[in-house]
Structures are given as structure tokens and as C-alpha cells.
Amino acid sequence: MAREEVTKGTGEPPVQIHATREVNVTGNPVQFAGVLAGLLTYGQHRTRTNVQVSATRADDQATFCVTDDDDGIAADDKERVSTPSSACARTVATIPGGSGLGPAISRALAKGHNGTLRIEDPTPGGVLRAAAPLAQRAPD
């Protein structure tokens, strides 16, 4: 799923993906692809050099992380970034071509899939981490 979304992009800035096997979530794959698309676009607008994407499976959860190398998101701004009206106003003013809706839409779609979206701050950069229940594999 993550590889498909990365290949839809323009390639600038570069996106590197780290996934050892297929990771799919329960629910509508097209809608959850929207979660990844929103996070990728946000990361690409914010990064200085490249974006890292990882897809992992653990227990019954799928986790997708989009990491950029910008200055991160201030603790006071984390909730605001995930709220459409305030995120939109700030992003339109500071990120050319951005609507600011990526994280807000991604959070709503993740919740619709019984998942979560968290904003984390490694140093340097920022991480948007989406998690949702893994799709059950069909018996062999």
C-alpha cells in the first residue's frame, strides 16, 4: 500500500520507503491510501532533503510512519495541525501550494478505520505515525 502511494508522487523531494513485506489494513484500501497520500504530501512540503516512509506489522496493528527532516512541529501546534480550519490558515500562509489539510484529513480517515494518527518529534524532523488494525489474511 505504501509503495503504491510513493510511486504516485513526483519524486521530488525524494521519498525512501522501508517495508519488508506487504502491510494492509482492515477497511477500505482506497480510503486508507488517502491517509498515506495526505501524510506524504505534508512531509514533502515540509522537508529539506527527503522523506522516509516505513510500513510495519506488529501483533494486530499496521503502522505507517512518514518522517521528514524539517524543524518539527512545536508541541503547542500538534493538535492544531490536525484541525482543518486552523491548519489550513497557517499552511496556506507558510507552505506554497499546500492546503494544510493533509494531517487533518489523514487523522479523520485513520479514525474511520479504528486507527490513530500521532505527531511525533524526533530530532531533527517530524514524524506522522498512522496506525490501524491489520487486515486478516485469507486462509491458505
PDB file of C-alpha atoms in Angstrom:
ATOM      1  CA  MET A   1       0.000   0.000   0.000  1.00  0.00           C
ATOM      2  CA  ALA A   2       2.751   2.471   0.968  1.00  0.00           C
ATOM      3  CA  ARG A   3       4.818   1.645  -2.132  1.00  0.00           C
ATOM      4  CA  GLU A   4       1.830   2.378  -4.363  1.00  0.00           C
ATOM      5  CA  GLU A   5       1.312   5.822  -2.824  1.00  0.00           C
ATOM      6  CA  VAL A   6       5.006   6.699  -3.071  1.00  0.00           C
ATOM      7  CA  THR A   7       5.115   5.786  -6.776  1.00  0.00           C
ATOM      8  CA  LYS A   8       2.200   8.156  -7.478  1.00  0.00           C
ATOM      9  CA  GLY A   9       4.289  11.144  -6.375  1.00  0.00           C
ATOM     10  CA  THR A  10       6.587  13.330  -8.406  1.00  0.00           C
ATOM     11  CA  GLY A  11       9.801  12.047  -6.825  1.00  0.00           C
ATOM     12  CA  GLU A  12      10.768  15.495  -5.577  1.00  0.00           C
ATOM     13  CA  PRO A  13      11.871  15.686  -2.899  1.00  0.00           C
ATOM     14  CA  PRO A  14      12.970  12.043  -2.885  1.00  0.00           C
ATOM     15  CA  VAL A  15      10.956   9.549  -0.853  1.00  0.00           C
ATOM     16  CA  GLN A  16      12.626   6.434   0.544  1.00  0.00           C
ATOM     17  CA  ILE A  17      10.431   3.555   1.647  1.00  0.00           C
ATOM     18  CA  HIS A  18      11.282   0.921   4.229  1.00  0.00           C
ATOM     19  CA  ALA A  19       8.952  -2.082   4.258  1.00  0.00           C
ATOM     20  CA  THR A  20       9.952  -5.713   4.395  1.00  0.00           C
ATOM     21  CA  ARG A  21       6.546  -7.130   3.458  1.00  0.00           C
ATOM     22  CA  GLU A  22       3.039  -6.108   2.442  1.00  0.00           C
ATOM     23  CA  VAL A  23       1.091  -4.230   5.114  1.00  0.00           C
ATOM     24  CA  ASN A  24      -2.663  -3.807   4.620  1.00  0.00           C
ATOM     25  CA  VAL A  25      -5.308  -2.508   6.989  1.00  0.00           C
ATOM     26  CA  THR A  26      -8.878  -3.571   7.692  1.00  0.00           C
ATOM     27  CA  GLY A  27     -11.411  -1.428   5.864  1.00  0.00           C
ATOM     28  CA  ASN A  28     -11.454   0.430   2.603  1.00  0.00           C
ATOM     29  CA  PRO A  29      -7.979   0.349   0.994  1.00  0.00           C
ATOM     30  CA  VAL A  30      -8.712   3.381  -1.188  1.00  0.00           C
ATOM     31  CA  GLN A  31      -9.696   5.491   1.814  1.00  0.00           C
ATOM     32  CA  PHE A  32      -6.689   4.380   3.848  1.00  0.00           C
ATOM     33  CA  ALA A  33      -4.459   5.149   0.867  1.00  0.00           C
ATOM     34  CA  GLY A  34      -5.779   8.701   1.367  1.00  0.00           C
ATOM     35  CA  VAL A  35      -4.235   8.665   4.849  1.00  0.00           C
ATOM     36  CA  LEU A  36      -0.832   7.898   3.352  1.00  0.00           C
ATOM     37  CA  ALA A  37      -1.253  10.362   0.487  1.00  0.00           C
ATOM     38  CA  GLY A  38      -2.068  13.197   2.909  1.00  0.00           C
ATOM     39  CA  LEU A  39       0.914  12.395   5.125  1.00  0.00           C
ATOM     40  CA  LEU A  40       3.289  12.071   2.168  1.00  0.00           C
ATOM     41  CA  THR A  41       2.204  15.384   0.689  1.00  0.00           C
ATOM     42  CA  TYR A  42       2.590  17.115   4.048  1.00  0.00           C
ATOM     43  CA  GLY A  43       6.040  15.586   4.558  1.00  0.00           C
ATOM     44  CA  GLN A  44       7.175  16.547   1.065  1.00  0.00           C
ATOM     45  CA  HIS A  45       6.064  20.145   1.544  1.00  0.00           C
ATOM     46  CA  ARG A  46       7.911  20.433   4.865  1.00  0.00           C
ATOM     47  CA  THR A  47      11.139  18.500   4.303  1.00  0.00           C
ATOM     48  CA  ARG A  48      14.524  19.953   3.421  1.00  0.00           C
ATOM     49  CA  THR A  49      16.076  16.986   1.609  1.00  0.00           C
ATOM     50  CA  ASN A  50      13.996  13.779   1.656  1.00  0.00           C
ATOM     51  CA  VAL A  51      11.099  11.905   3.201  1.00  0.00           C
ATOM     52  CA  GLN A  52      11.336   8.467   4.818  1.00  0.00           C
ATOM     53  CA  VAL A  53       8.309   6.154   4.818  1.00  0.00           C
ATOM     54  CA  SER A  54       8.108   2.966   6.836  1.00  0.00           C
ATOM     55  CA  ALA A  55       5.405   0.323   6.947  1.00  0.00           C
ATOM     56  CA  THR A  56       5.481  -2.232   9.744  1.00  0.00           C
ATOM     57  CA  ARG A  57       3.334  -5.011  11.193  1.00  0.00           C
ATOM     58  CA  ALA A  58       3.223  -5.785  14.893  1.00  0.00           C
ATOM     59  CA  ASP A  59       0.667  -8.010  16.577  1.00  0.00           C
ATOM     60  CA  ASP A  60      -2.645  -6.912  15.053  1.00  0.00           C
ATOM     61  CA  GLN A  61      -1.562  -3.380  14.043  1.00  0.00           C
ATOM     62  CA  ALA A  62      -0.272  -1.872  10.818  1.00  0.00           C
ATOM     63  CA  THR A  63       1.849   1.232  11.328  1.00  0.00           C
ATOM     64  CA  PHE A  64       2.888   3.725   8.658  1.00  0.00           C
ATOM     65  CA  CYS A  65       5.403   6.460   9.527  1.00  0.00           C
ATOM     66  CA  VAL A  66       6.254   9.450   7.359  1.00  0.00           C
ATOM     67  CA  THR A  67       9.403  11.213   8.554  1.00  0.00           C
ATOM     68  CA  ASP A  68      10.796  14.495   7.258  1.00  0.00           C
ATOM     69  CA  ASP A  69      13.895  16.491   8.193  1.00  0.00           C
ATOM     70  CA  ASP A  70      12.389  19.907   8.865  1.00  0.00           C
ATOM     71  CA  ASP A  71      12.305  21.681  12.234  1.00  0.00           C
ATOM     72  CA  GLY A  72       9.440  19.513  13.512  1.00  0.00           C
ATOM     73  CA  ILE A  73       6.101  20.666  14.863  1.00  0.00           C
ATOM     74  CA  ALA A  74       6.047  22.633  18.098  1.00  0.00           C
ATOM     75  CA  ALA A  75       4.288  20.883  20.979  1.00  0.00           C
ATOM     76  CA  ASP A  76       1.668  23.660  21.117  1.00  0.00           C
ATOM     77  CA  ASP A  77       0.908  23.180  17.414  1.00  0.00           C
ATOM     78  CA  LYS A  78       0.459  19.388  17.290  1.00  0.00           C
ATOM     79  CA  GLU A  79      -3.285  19.378  17.900  1.00  0.00           C
ATOM     80  CA  ARG A  80      -3.834  22.469  15.749  1.00  0.00           C
ATOM     81  CA  VAL A  81      -2.104  20.849  12.764  1.00  0.00           C
ATOM     82  CA  SER A  82      -4.726  18.089  12.877  1.00  0.00           C
ATOM     83  CA  THR A  83      -7.662  20.532  12.943  1.00  0.00           C
ATOM     84  CA  PRO A  84      -8.758  21.535   9.429  1.00  0.00           C
ATOM     85  CA  SER A  85      -9.624  25.221   9.853  1.00  0.00           C
ATOM     86  CA  SER A  86      -6.541  26.346  11.758  1.00  0.00           C
ATOM     87  CA  ALA A  87      -4.149  24.046   9.905  1.00  0.00           C
ATOM     88  CA  CYS A  88      -5.389  25.367   6.598  1.00  0.00           C
ATOM     89  CA  ALA A  89      -4.963  29.023   7.519  1.00  0.00           C
ATOM     90  CA  ARG A  90      -1.362  28.623   8.714  1.00  0.00           C
ATOM     91  CA  THR A  91      -0.231  26.276   5.948  1.00  0.00           C
ATOM     92  CA  VAL A  92      -1.591  28.398   3.126  1.00  0.00           C
ATOM     93  CA  ALA A  93       0.401  31.294   4.565  1.00  0.00           C
ATOM     94  CA  THR A  94       3.661  29.370   5.075  1.00  0.00           C
ATOM     95  CA  ILE A  95       3.859  26.442   2.637  1.00  0.00           C
ATOM     96  CA  PRO A  96       3.456  27.322  -1.050  1.00  0.00           C
ATOM     97  CA  GLY A  97       0.989  25.010  -2.763  1.00  0.00           C
ATOM     98  CA  GLY A  98      -0.196  23.465   0.497  1.00  0.00           C
ATOM     99  CA  SER A  99      -3.752  23.444   1.759  1.00  0.00           C
ATOM    100  CA  GLY A 100      -2.827  22.316   5.262  1.00  0.00           C
ATOM    101  CA  LEU A 101      -5.487  19.633   5.232  1.00  0.00           C
ATOM    102  CA  GLY A 102      -3.210  16.584   4.874  1.00  0.00           C
ATOM    103  CA  PRO A 103      -2.850  15.701   8.567  1.00  0.00           C
ATOM    104  CA  ALA A 104      -6.444  16.673   9.402  1.00  0.00           C
ATOM    105  CA  ILE A 105      -7.945  14.520   6.643  1.00  0.00           C
ATOM    106  CA  SER A 106      -5.497  11.713   7.411  1.00  0.00           C
ATOM    107  CA  ARG A 107      -6.497  11.739  11.090  1.00  0.00           C
ATOM    108  CA  ALA A 108     -10.208  11.586  10.223  1.00  0.00           C
ATOM    109  CA  LEU A 109      -9.662   8.711   7.770  1.00  0.00           C
ATOM    110  CA  ALA A 110      -7.477   6.811  10.261  1.00  0.00           C
ATOM    111  CA  LYS A 111     -10.171   7.162  12.948  1.00  0.00           C
ATOM    112  CA  GLY A 112     -12.725   5.862  10.446  1.00  0.00           C
ATOM    113  CA  HIS A 113     -10.575   2.724  10.202  1.00  0.00           C
ATOM    114  CA  ASN A 114     -10.419   2.294  14.010  1.00  0.00           C
ATOM    115  CA  GLY A 115      -6.932   3.744  13.880  1.00  0.00           C
ATOM    116  CA  THR A 116      -4.930   6.706  15.106  1.00  0.00           C
ATOM    117  CA  LEU A 117      -2.655   9.447  13.838  1.00  0.00           C
ATOM    118  CA  ARG A 118       0.093  10.770  16.096  1.00  0.00           C
ATOM    119  CA  ILE A 119       2.559  13.562  15.537  1.00  0.00           C
ATOM    120  CA  GLU A 120       5.993  12.853  16.988  1.00  0.00           C
ATOM    121  CA  ASP A 121       9.177  14.882  17.113  1.00  0.00           C
ATOM    122  CA  PRO A 122      12.487  13.152  16.704  1.00  0.00           C
ATOM    123  CA  THR A 123      15.424  15.497  16.476  1.00  0.00           C
ATOM    124  CA  PRO A 124      15.668  16.776  13.787  1.00  0.00           C
ATOM    125  CA  GLY A 125      12.456  16.486  11.852  1.00  0.00           C
ATOM    126  CA  GLY A 126       8.937  15.320  12.401  1.00  0.00           C
ATOM    127  CA  VAL A 127       7.096  12.011  12.243  1.00  0.00           C
ATOM    128  CA  LEU A 128       3.463  11.470  11.351  1.00  0.00           C
ATOM    129  CA  ARG A 129       2.536   7.956  12.555  1.00  0.00           C
ATOM    130  CA  ALA A 130      -0.727   6.349  11.368  1.00  0.00           C
ATOM    131  CA  ALA A 131      -1.820   3.026  12.817  1.00  0.00           C
ATOM    132  CA  ALA A 132      -4.831   0.810  12.128  1.00  0.00           C
ATOM    133  CA  PRO A 133      -5.850  -2.815  12.570  1.00  0.00           C
ATOM    134  CA  LEU A 134      -4.192  -5.246  10.155  1.00  0.00           C
ATOM    135  CA  ALA A 135      -6.330  -6.886   7.516  1.00  0.00           C
ATOM    136  CA  GLN A 136      -6.796 -10.577   8.173  1.00  0.00           C
ATOM    137  CA  ARG A 137      -5.127 -12.751   5.598  1.00  0.00           C
ATOM    138  CA  ALA A 138      -7.258 -15.332   3.848  1.00  0.00           C
ATOM    139  CA  PRO A 139      -6.516 -18.913   4.870  1.00  0.00           C
ATOM    140  CA  ASP A 140      -4.197 -20.798   2.534  1.00  0.00           C
TER     141      ASP A 140
END
